[in-house]
XYZ file of C-alpha atoms in Angstrom:
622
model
C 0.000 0.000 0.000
C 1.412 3.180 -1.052
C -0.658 5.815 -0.759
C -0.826 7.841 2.928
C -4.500 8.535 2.609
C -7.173 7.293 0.388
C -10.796 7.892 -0.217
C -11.630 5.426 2.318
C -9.932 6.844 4.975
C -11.610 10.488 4.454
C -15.258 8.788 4.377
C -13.862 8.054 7.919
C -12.535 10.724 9.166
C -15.709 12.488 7.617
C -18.337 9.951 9.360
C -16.151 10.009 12.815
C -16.740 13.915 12.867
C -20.513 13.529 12.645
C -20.065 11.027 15.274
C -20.984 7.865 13.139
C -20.092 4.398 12.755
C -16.906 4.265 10.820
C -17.069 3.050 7.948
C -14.804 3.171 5.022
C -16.026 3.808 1.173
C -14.804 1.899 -2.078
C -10.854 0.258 -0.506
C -8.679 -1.950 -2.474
C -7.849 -5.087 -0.871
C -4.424 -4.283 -0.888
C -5.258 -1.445 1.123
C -7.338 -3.355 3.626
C -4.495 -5.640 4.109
C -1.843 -3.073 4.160
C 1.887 -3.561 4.451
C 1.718 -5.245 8.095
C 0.634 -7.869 9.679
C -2.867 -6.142 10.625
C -4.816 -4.103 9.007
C -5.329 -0.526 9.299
C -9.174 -0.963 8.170
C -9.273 -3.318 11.394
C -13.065 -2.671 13.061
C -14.074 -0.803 10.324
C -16.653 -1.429 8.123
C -15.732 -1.356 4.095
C -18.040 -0.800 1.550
C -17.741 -2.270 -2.866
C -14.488 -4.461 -1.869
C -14.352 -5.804 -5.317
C -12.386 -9.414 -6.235
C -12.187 -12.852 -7.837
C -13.537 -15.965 -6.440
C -10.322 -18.070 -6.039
C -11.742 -20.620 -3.719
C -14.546 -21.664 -1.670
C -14.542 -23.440 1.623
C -17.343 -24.929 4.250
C -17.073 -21.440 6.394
C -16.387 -18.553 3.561
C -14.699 -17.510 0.334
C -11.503 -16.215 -0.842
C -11.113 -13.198 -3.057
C -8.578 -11.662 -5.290
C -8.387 -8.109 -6.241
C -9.342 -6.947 -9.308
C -7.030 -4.026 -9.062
C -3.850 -5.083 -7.939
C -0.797 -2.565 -6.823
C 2.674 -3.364 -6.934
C 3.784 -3.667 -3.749
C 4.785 -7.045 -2.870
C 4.347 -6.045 0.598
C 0.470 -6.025 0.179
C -1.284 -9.135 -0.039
C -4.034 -8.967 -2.747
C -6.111 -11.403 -1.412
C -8.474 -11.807 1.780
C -10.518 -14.527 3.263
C -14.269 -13.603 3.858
C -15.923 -14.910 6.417
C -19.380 -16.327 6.439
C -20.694 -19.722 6.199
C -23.327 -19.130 3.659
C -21.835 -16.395 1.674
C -20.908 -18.862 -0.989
C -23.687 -20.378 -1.414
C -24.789 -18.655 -4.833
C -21.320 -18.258 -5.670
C -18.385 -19.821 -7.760
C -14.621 -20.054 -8.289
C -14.883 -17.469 -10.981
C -16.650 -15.142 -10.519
C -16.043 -11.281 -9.979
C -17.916 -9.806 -6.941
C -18.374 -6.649 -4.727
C -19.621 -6.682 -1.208
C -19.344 -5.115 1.987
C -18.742 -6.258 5.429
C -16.138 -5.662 8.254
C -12.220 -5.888 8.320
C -11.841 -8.236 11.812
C -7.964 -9.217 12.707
C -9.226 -13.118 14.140
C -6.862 -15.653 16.342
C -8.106 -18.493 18.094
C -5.391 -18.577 21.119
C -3.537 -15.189 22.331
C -0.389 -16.698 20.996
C -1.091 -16.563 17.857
C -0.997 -14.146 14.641
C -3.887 -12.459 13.502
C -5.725 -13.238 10.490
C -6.820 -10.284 8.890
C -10.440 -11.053 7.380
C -13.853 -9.656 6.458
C -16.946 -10.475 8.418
C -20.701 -9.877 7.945
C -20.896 -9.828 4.039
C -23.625 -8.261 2.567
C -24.922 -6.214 -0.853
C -23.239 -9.410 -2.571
C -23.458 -8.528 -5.977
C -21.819 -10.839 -9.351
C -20.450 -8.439 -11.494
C -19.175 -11.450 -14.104
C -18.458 -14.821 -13.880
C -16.853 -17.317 -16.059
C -13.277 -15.401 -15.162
C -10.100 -17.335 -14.839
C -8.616 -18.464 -12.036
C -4.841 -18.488 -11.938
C -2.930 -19.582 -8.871
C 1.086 -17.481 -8.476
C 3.524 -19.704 -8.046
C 5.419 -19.803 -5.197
C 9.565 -18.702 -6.377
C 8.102 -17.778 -9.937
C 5.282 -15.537 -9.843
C 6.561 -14.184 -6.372
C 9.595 -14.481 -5.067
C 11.153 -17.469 -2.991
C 10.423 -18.052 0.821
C 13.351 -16.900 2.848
C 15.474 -19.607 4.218
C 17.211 -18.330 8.233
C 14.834 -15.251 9.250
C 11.249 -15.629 10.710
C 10.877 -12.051 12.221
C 12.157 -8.849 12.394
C 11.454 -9.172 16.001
C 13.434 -12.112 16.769
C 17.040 -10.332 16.783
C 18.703 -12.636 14.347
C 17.890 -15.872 16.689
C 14.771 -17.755 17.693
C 16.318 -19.198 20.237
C 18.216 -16.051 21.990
C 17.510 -15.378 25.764
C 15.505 -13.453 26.808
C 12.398 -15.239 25.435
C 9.132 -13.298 24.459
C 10.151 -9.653 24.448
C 8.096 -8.339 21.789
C 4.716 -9.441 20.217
C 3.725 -8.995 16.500
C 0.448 -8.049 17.406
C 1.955 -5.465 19.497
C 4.493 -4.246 17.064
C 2.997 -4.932 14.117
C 6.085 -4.570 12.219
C 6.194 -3.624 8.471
C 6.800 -6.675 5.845
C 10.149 -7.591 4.510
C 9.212 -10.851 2.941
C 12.598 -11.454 0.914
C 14.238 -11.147 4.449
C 12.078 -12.795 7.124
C 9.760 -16.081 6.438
C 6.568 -14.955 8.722
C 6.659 -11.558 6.382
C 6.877 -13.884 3.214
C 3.648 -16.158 3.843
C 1.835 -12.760 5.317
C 2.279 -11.015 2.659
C 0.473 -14.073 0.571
C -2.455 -14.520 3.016
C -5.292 -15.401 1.357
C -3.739 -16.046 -1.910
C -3.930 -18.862 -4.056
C -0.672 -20.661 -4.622
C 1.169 -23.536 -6.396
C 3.682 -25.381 -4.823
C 5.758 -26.945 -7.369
C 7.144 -30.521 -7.077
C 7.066 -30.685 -3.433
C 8.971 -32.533 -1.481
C 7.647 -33.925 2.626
C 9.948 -33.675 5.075
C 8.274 -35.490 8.250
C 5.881 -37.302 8.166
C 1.987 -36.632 8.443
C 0.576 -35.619 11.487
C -2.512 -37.159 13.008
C -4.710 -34.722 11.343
C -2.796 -35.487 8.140
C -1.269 -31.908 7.900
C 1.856 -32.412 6.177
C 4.868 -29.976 5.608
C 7.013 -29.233 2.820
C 9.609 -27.758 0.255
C 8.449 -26.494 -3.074
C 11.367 -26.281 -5.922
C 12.715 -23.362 -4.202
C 16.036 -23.119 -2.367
C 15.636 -24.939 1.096
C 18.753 -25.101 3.317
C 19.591 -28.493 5.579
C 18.538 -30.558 3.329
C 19.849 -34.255 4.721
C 20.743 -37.194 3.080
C 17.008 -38.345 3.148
C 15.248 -34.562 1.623
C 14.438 -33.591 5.598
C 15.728 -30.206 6.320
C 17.575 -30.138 9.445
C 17.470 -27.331 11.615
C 20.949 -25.275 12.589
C 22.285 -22.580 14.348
C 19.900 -19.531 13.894
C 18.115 -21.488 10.514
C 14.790 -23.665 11.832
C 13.805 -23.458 8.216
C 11.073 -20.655 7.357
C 10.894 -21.772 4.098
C 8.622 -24.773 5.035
C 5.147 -24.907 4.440
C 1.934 -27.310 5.821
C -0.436 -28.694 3.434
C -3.441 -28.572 5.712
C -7.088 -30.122 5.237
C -8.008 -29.960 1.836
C -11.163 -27.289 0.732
C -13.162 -29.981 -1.404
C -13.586 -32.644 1.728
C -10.971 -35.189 0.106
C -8.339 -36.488 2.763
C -4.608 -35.604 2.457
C -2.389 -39.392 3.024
C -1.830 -40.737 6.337
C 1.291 -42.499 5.192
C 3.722 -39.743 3.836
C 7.014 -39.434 5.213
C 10.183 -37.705 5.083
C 11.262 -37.821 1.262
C 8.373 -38.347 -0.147
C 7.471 -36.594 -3.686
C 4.580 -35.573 -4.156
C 2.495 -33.640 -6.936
C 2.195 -29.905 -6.976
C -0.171 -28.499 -5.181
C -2.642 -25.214 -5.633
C -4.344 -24.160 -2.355
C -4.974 -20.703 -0.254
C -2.151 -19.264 2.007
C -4.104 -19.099 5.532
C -2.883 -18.786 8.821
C -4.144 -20.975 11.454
C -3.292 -23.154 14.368
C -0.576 -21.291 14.885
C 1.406 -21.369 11.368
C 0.926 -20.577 7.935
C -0.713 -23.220 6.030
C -1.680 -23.681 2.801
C -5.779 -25.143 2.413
C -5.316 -27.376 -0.795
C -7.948 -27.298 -3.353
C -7.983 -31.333 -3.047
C -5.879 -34.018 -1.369
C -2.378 -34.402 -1.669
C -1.211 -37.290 -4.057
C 2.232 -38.756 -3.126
C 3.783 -39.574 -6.477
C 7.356 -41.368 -5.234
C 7.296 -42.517 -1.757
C 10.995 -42.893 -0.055
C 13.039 -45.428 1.275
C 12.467 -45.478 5.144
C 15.186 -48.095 5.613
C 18.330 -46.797 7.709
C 21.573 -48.857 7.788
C 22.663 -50.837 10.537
C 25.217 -49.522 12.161
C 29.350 -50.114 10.950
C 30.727 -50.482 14.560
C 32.511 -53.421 15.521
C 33.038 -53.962 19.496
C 36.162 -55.757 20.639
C 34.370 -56.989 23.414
C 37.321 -55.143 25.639
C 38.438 -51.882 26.382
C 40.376 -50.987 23.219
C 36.768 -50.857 21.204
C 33.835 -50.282 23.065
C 30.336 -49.851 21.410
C 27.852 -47.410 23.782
C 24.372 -46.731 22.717
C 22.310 -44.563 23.345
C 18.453 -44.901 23.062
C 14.673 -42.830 24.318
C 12.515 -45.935 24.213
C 9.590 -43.388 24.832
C 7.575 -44.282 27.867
C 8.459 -48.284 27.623
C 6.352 -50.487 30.269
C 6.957 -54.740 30.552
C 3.483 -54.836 28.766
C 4.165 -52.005 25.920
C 3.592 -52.921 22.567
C 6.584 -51.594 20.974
C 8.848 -53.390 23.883
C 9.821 -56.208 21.322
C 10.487 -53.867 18.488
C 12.948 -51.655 20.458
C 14.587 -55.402 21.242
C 14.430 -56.069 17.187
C 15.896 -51.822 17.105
C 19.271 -53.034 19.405
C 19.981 -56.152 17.971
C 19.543 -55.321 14.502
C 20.358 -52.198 14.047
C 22.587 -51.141 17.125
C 24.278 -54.408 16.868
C 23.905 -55.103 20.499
C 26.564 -52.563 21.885
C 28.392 -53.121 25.159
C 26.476 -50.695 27.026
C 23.290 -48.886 26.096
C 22.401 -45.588 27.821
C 18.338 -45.802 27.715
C 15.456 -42.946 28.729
C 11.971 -43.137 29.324
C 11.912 -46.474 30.953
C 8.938 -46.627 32.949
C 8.310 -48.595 36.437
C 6.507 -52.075 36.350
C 3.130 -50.870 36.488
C 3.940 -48.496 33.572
C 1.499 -45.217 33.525
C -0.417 -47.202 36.694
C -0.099 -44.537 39.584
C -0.071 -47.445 42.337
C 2.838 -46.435 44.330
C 5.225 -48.909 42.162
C 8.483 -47.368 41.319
C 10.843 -49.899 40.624
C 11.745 -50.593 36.513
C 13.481 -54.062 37.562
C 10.488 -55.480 35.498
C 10.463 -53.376 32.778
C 14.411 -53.959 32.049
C 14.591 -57.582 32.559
C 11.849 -58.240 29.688
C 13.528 -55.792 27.708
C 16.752 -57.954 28.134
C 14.723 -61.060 27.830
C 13.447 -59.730 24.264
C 16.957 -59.109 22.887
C 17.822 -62.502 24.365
C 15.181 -64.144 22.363
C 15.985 -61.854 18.983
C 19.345 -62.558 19.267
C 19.249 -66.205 19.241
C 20.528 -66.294 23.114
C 24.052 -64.291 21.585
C 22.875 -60.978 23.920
C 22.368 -61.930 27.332
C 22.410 -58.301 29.121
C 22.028 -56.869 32.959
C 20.816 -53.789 33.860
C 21.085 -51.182 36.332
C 18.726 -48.299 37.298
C 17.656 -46.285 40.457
C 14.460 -46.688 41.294
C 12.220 -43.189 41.500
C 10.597 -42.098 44.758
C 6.909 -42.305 44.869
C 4.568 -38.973 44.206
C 5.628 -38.916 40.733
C 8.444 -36.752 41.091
C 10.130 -37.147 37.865
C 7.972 -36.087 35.615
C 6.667 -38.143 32.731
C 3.250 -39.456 32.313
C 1.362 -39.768 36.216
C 2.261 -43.236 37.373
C 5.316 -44.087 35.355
C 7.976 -42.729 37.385
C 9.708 -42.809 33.998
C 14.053 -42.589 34.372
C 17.449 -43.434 32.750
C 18.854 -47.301 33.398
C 21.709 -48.910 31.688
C 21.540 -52.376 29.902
C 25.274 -53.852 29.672
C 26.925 -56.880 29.210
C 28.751 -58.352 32.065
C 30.859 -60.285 29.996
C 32.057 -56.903 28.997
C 32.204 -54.324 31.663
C 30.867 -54.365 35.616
C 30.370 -51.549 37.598
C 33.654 -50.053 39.056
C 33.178 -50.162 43.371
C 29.301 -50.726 42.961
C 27.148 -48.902 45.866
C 24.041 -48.890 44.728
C 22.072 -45.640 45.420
C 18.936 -44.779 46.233
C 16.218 -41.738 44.889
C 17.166 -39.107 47.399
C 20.882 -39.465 48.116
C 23.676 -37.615 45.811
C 26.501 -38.978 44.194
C 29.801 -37.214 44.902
C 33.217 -37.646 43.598
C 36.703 -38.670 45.152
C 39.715 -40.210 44.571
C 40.101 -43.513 46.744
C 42.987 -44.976 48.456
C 43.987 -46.066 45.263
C 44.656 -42.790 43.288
C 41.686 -43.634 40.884
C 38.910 -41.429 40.901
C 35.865 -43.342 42.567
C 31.664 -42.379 43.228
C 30.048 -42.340 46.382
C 27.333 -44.343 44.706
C 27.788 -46.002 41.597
C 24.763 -46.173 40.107
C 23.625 -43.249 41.621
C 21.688 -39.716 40.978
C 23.152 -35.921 40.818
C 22.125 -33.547 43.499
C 18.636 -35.089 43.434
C 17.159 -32.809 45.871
C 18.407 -29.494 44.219
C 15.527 -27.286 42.518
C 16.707 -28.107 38.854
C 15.148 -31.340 38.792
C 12.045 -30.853 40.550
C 9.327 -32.559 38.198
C 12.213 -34.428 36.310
C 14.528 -36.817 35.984
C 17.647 -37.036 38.151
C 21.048 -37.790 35.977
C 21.966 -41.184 36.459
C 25.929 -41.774 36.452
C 27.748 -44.723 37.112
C 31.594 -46.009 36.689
C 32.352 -49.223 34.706
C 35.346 -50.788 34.195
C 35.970 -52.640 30.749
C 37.795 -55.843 30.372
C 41.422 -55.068 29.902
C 41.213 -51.612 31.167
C 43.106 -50.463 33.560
C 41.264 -47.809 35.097
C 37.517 -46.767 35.219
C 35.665 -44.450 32.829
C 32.246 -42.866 33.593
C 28.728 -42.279 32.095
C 26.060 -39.757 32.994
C 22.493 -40.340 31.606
C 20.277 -36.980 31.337
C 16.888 -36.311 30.491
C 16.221 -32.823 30.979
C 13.228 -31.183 31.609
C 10.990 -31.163 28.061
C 10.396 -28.104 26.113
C 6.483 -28.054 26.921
C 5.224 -24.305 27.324
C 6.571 -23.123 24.571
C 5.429 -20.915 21.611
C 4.911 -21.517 17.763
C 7.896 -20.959 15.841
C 5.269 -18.685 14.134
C 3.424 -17.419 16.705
C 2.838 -13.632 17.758
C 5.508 -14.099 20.544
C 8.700 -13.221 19.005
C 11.396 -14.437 19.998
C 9.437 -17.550 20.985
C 8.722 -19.332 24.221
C 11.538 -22.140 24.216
C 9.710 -23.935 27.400
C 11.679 -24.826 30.230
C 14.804 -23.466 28.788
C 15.641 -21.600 32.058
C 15.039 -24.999 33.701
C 17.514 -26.516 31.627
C 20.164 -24.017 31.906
C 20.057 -25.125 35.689
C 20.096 -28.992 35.228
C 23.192 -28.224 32.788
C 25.119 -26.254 35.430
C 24.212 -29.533 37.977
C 25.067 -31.984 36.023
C 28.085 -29.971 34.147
C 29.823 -29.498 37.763
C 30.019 -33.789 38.404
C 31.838 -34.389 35.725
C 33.852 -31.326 36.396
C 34.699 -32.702 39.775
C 35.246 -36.008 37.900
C 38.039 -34.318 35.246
C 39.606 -32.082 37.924
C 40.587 -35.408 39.675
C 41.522 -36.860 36.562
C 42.448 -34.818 33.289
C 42.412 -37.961 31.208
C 39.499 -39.106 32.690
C 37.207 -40.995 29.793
C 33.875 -39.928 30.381
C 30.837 -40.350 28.128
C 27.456 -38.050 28.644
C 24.225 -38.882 26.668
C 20.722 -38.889 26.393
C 17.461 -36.565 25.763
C 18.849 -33.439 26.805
C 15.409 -31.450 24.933
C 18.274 -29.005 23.861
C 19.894 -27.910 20.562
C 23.877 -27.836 20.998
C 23.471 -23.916 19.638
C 20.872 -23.312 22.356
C 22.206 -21.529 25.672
C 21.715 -24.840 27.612
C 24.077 -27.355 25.860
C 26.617 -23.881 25.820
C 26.229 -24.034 29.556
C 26.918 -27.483 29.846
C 30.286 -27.680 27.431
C 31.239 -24.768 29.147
C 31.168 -25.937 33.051
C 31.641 -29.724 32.291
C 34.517 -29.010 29.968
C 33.355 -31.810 27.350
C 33.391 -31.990 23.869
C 30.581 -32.550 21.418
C 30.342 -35.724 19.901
C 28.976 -34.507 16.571
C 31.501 -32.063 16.190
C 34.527 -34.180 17.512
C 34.075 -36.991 14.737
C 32.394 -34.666 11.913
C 29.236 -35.706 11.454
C 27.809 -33.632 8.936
C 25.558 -30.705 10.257
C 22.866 -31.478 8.043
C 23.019 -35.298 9.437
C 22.772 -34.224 13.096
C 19.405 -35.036 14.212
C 17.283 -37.920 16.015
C 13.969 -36.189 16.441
C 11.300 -34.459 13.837
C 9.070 -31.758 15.402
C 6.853 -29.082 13.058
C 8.791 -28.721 9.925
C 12.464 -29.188 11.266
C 14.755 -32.602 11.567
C 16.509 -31.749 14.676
C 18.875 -33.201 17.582
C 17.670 -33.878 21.005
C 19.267 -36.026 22.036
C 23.564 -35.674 22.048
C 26.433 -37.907 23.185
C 29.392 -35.818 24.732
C 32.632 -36.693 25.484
C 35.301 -35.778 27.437
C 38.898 -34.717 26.328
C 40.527 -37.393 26.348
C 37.973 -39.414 24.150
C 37.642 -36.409 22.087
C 41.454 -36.605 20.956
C 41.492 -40.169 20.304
C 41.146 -40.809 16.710
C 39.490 -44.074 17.370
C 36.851 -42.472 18.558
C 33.384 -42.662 16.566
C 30.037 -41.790 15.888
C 26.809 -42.185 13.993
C 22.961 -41.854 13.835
C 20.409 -44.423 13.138
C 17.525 -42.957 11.427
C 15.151 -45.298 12.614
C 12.455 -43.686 13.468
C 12.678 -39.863 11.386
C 12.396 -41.640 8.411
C 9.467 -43.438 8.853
C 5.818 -42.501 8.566
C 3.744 -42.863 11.686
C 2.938 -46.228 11.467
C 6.685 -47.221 10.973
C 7.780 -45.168 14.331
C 8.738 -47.404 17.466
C 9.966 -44.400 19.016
C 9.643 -41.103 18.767
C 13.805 -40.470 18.623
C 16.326 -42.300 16.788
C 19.475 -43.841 18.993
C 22.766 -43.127 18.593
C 26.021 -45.501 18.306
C 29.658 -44.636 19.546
C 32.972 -46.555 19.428
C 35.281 -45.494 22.024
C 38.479 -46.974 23.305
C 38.387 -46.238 27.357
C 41.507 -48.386 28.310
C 42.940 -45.462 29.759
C 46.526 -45.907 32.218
C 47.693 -47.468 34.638
């Protein structure tokens, strides 16, 4: 919108003078839109808005202008409103009506949707017109690829959270720069998404993002797009419900090609979707199968496989228990020791006072046995929760971190086994070696960090042939619930529980600070769901007071390939393995992901992460 003042606005500064409704005459929909994210029309009454049918749907129409401007910053499209306003009307035809410019969310965290309500004097003016959808990177320009706001300071995920609001701001559009400007400045419009490409799979109401033909950046080896430092990958879109009833696939998954679609830009739910005209059609489904993973144990010291694994709320009676069994042997190939999360207590979600997992871990073992032909025979160790659900999870099943090894492998280094509510601390015993109060035991269970989640569990093992011990701590830190849309009004957004996090990073980061102060050359390995990005202030915090090295970045996994977790439009990484400095210099050191679970469409998931291998060699000296 160019223009300062227009017709419209002196009917309404007219009518306001008399002291009358305002109401604005003859406005463009450009100009009703504007150059923001809300309107300036907003609560006023518009009279003759003229456009094109584009689309219809069960609760209103969508309308083009007839007299476009050429400001890209000004959508020329608008959704009206009314659930029988189409009813004598089709895609076609050229109309003029009046009705009121409302700015609509359904929760306070979202963006506004800038929309007319109460239609009336409908009139057809023609009909018979065509209808020709822009396409998205040729008839406008491409989606921009870091950027969602203007508001967000360069970072989404800079402290402090939430310090402006677009709704507040409502900031002026710069949709080559920042992605939430780019879809804005479509809203309403009807698109074409050329040869798309899915990059997770379909939710459960079939909503299903992707990549048009236009530059997308993280693209991984299986067409995901992986989020990085200060790019979660704007550029994304979600095919939503489809306007003619049809039913988008339940089955799509991350790779998938599909067939272009045409559909109306429309925020909702908190993101910018795009309404397709009909169902998606999936024209070259993927390959969901990972590889196994390349690691060969020694079955001593010098080459030791660790796992690491979020079996996702697993009970002795789940249904996905055996498959996690069929996940170690045949695609973890059965490493020495496996760090696992979300193992639940016997009962599972059964709030009945039960807290031990004893249950839960010896069928798990029993299943690999069985799987394995009797080859994997493993033990397990674990510290049972205190009762009053303490740790978080789902009411009843006290979920925490355990270890499955095998004994013909490694044992426990001076076992002492704790219990919920004492802490672990660090020492060096008569013997000059570095030793834990408890071993298994928890990290400062009682401090304020982990209140409502799970304690760190660390132990010290003791490898065949090694001559000294090396130590594990398994995290789960608090989980990012609370937080805001990635393209919500809050900008930056919410990252929930981040401040939480920042505190069980400092706990846990001081142990195995204690543990390396003793011992330089200490080999220590720290895993597990940490609900943190490495770039995220966090797992900074944590390399920073723990003094231990990035797994990912110590043997080069490609940034891209650095994820074990899909959420919204992202692949991303959860879940880390860290190491400490001496492991980190060793070039036998190793690492990969298993894609188990990313890859595969919902029915295919046995888990909601992917596990992790490593090959260390924690012989250490004498």
């Amino acid at each position: 919108m160019r223009s300062t003042i227009t017709a419209g606005h002196l009917v309404c500064l007219a009518l306001a003078g008399l002291g009358l409704p305002w109401i604005a005459g003859a406005v463009t929909i450009a100009e009703i839109n504007g150059n923001k994210f809300m309107s300036p029309y907003a609560g006023q009454s518009v009279t003759n808005v003229t456009g094109l049918v584009t689309a219809k749907g069960p609760n209103g129409i969508w309308i083009r202008s007839t007299t476009p401007d050429d400001d890209p910053t000004t959508s020329e499209s608008i959704y009206v409103f009314s659930n029988t306003v189409g009813a004598n009307l089709k895609v076609g035809d050229v109309i003029s009506l009046d009705g009121k410019v409302t700015e609509y969310r359904s929760q306070a965290n979202y963006i506004y949707l800038t929309e007319i309500t109460s239609p009336s004097s409908v009139k057809v003016i023609s009909s018979g017109n065509t209808v020709t959808p822009l396409v998205i990177g040729k008839d406008t320009s491409s989606p921009p690829t870091s950027e969602f706001s203007s508001l967000d300071g360069g970072d989404i995920y800079s402290l402090p959270n939430g310090v402006a609001n677009i709704s507040a701001v409502n900031p002026v559009l710069d949709p080559t720069k920042y992605g939430l400007d780019f879809w804005e400045s479509l809203s309403g419009e009807l698109v074409t998404v050329t040869n798309p490409t899915v990059v997770v799979r379909a939710n459960s109401y079939r909503d299903t993002w992707v990549v048009g033909d236009w530059a997308a950046t993280g693209r991984n080896k299986n067409d995901g797009i992986t989020m990085s430092d200060k790019d979660s990958n704007p550029e994304a879109i979600i095919i939503g419900s489809p306007l003619d009833g049809s039913k988008n696939p339940t089955t799509s998954k991350m790779g998938d090609l599909a067939e272009s679609v045409t559909g109306i830009v429309q925020y909702t739910f908190g993101f910018y979707y795009i309404l397709p005209l009909t169902a998606l059609k999936i024209t070259s489904p993927s390959s969901s199968l990972a590889t196994p993973s390349t690691f060969n144990s020694s079955s001593n010291c010098k080459a030791l496989t660790i796992g690491d694994y979020n079996v996702e709320n697993l009970a002795p009676n789940s249904s996905h228990l055996p498959k996690i069994a069929a996940h170690i042997v045949n695609y973890l190939a059965s490493p020495d020791l496996i760090f696992l999360q979300e193992v639940q207590d016997n009962s599972g979600a059964t709030d009945d006072g039960v807290v031990d997992a004893n249950i839960t871990l010896a069928t798990l073992a029993k299943s690999i046995f069985d799987i394995s032909g009797g080859k994997t025979n493993y033990s397990y160790v674990e510290v049972a929760a205190s009762a009053g659900n303490l740790d978080g999870g789902a009411p009843g099943g006290n979920i925490r971190q355990a270890y499955l090894y095998k004994p013909e492998v490694l044992s426990l280094w001076k076992p002492n086994q704790g219990g919920a509510s004492d802490n672990t601390e660090v020492s060096l015993g008569e013997d000059g070696k570095v030793q834990l109060s408890f071993n298994p035991g928890r990290i400062e269970p009682a401090n304020e960090a982990w209140e409502s989640s799970r304690k760190p569990l660390v132990a010290a093992w003791r490898a065949k042939g090694g001559k000294k011990p090396f130590f594990t701590v398994n995290v789960h830190f608090s989980s990012k619930g609370g937080g805001t849309s990635l393209q919500g009004d809050v900008r930056p957004p919410i990252n929930g529980a981040v401040a939480k996090r920042v505190q069980q990073a400092e706990v846990t980061g001081k142990l195995i600070a204690e543990i390396l102060k003793l011992d330089p050359a200490a080999a220590v390995i720290a895993a597990g769901d940490f609900n943190e990005f490495t770039f995220v202030e966090p797992m900074k915090v944590f390399a920073n007071v723990s003094g231990m090295r990035d797994l990912d970045e110590v043997a080069g996994i490609p940034p891209s390939e650095r994820y074990t977790y899909t959420y919204d439009m992202n692949a991303q990484e959860l879940d880390h393995m860290y190491v400490s400095p001496s492991l980190a210099s060793s070039r036998k050191t190793k690492y990969e992901h298993l894609h188990l679970n990313s890859w595969a469409n919902d029915a295919g998931m046995v888990s909601d992460h992917d596990p992790s291998v490593t090959l260390v060699n924690v012989c250490g000296c004498a």
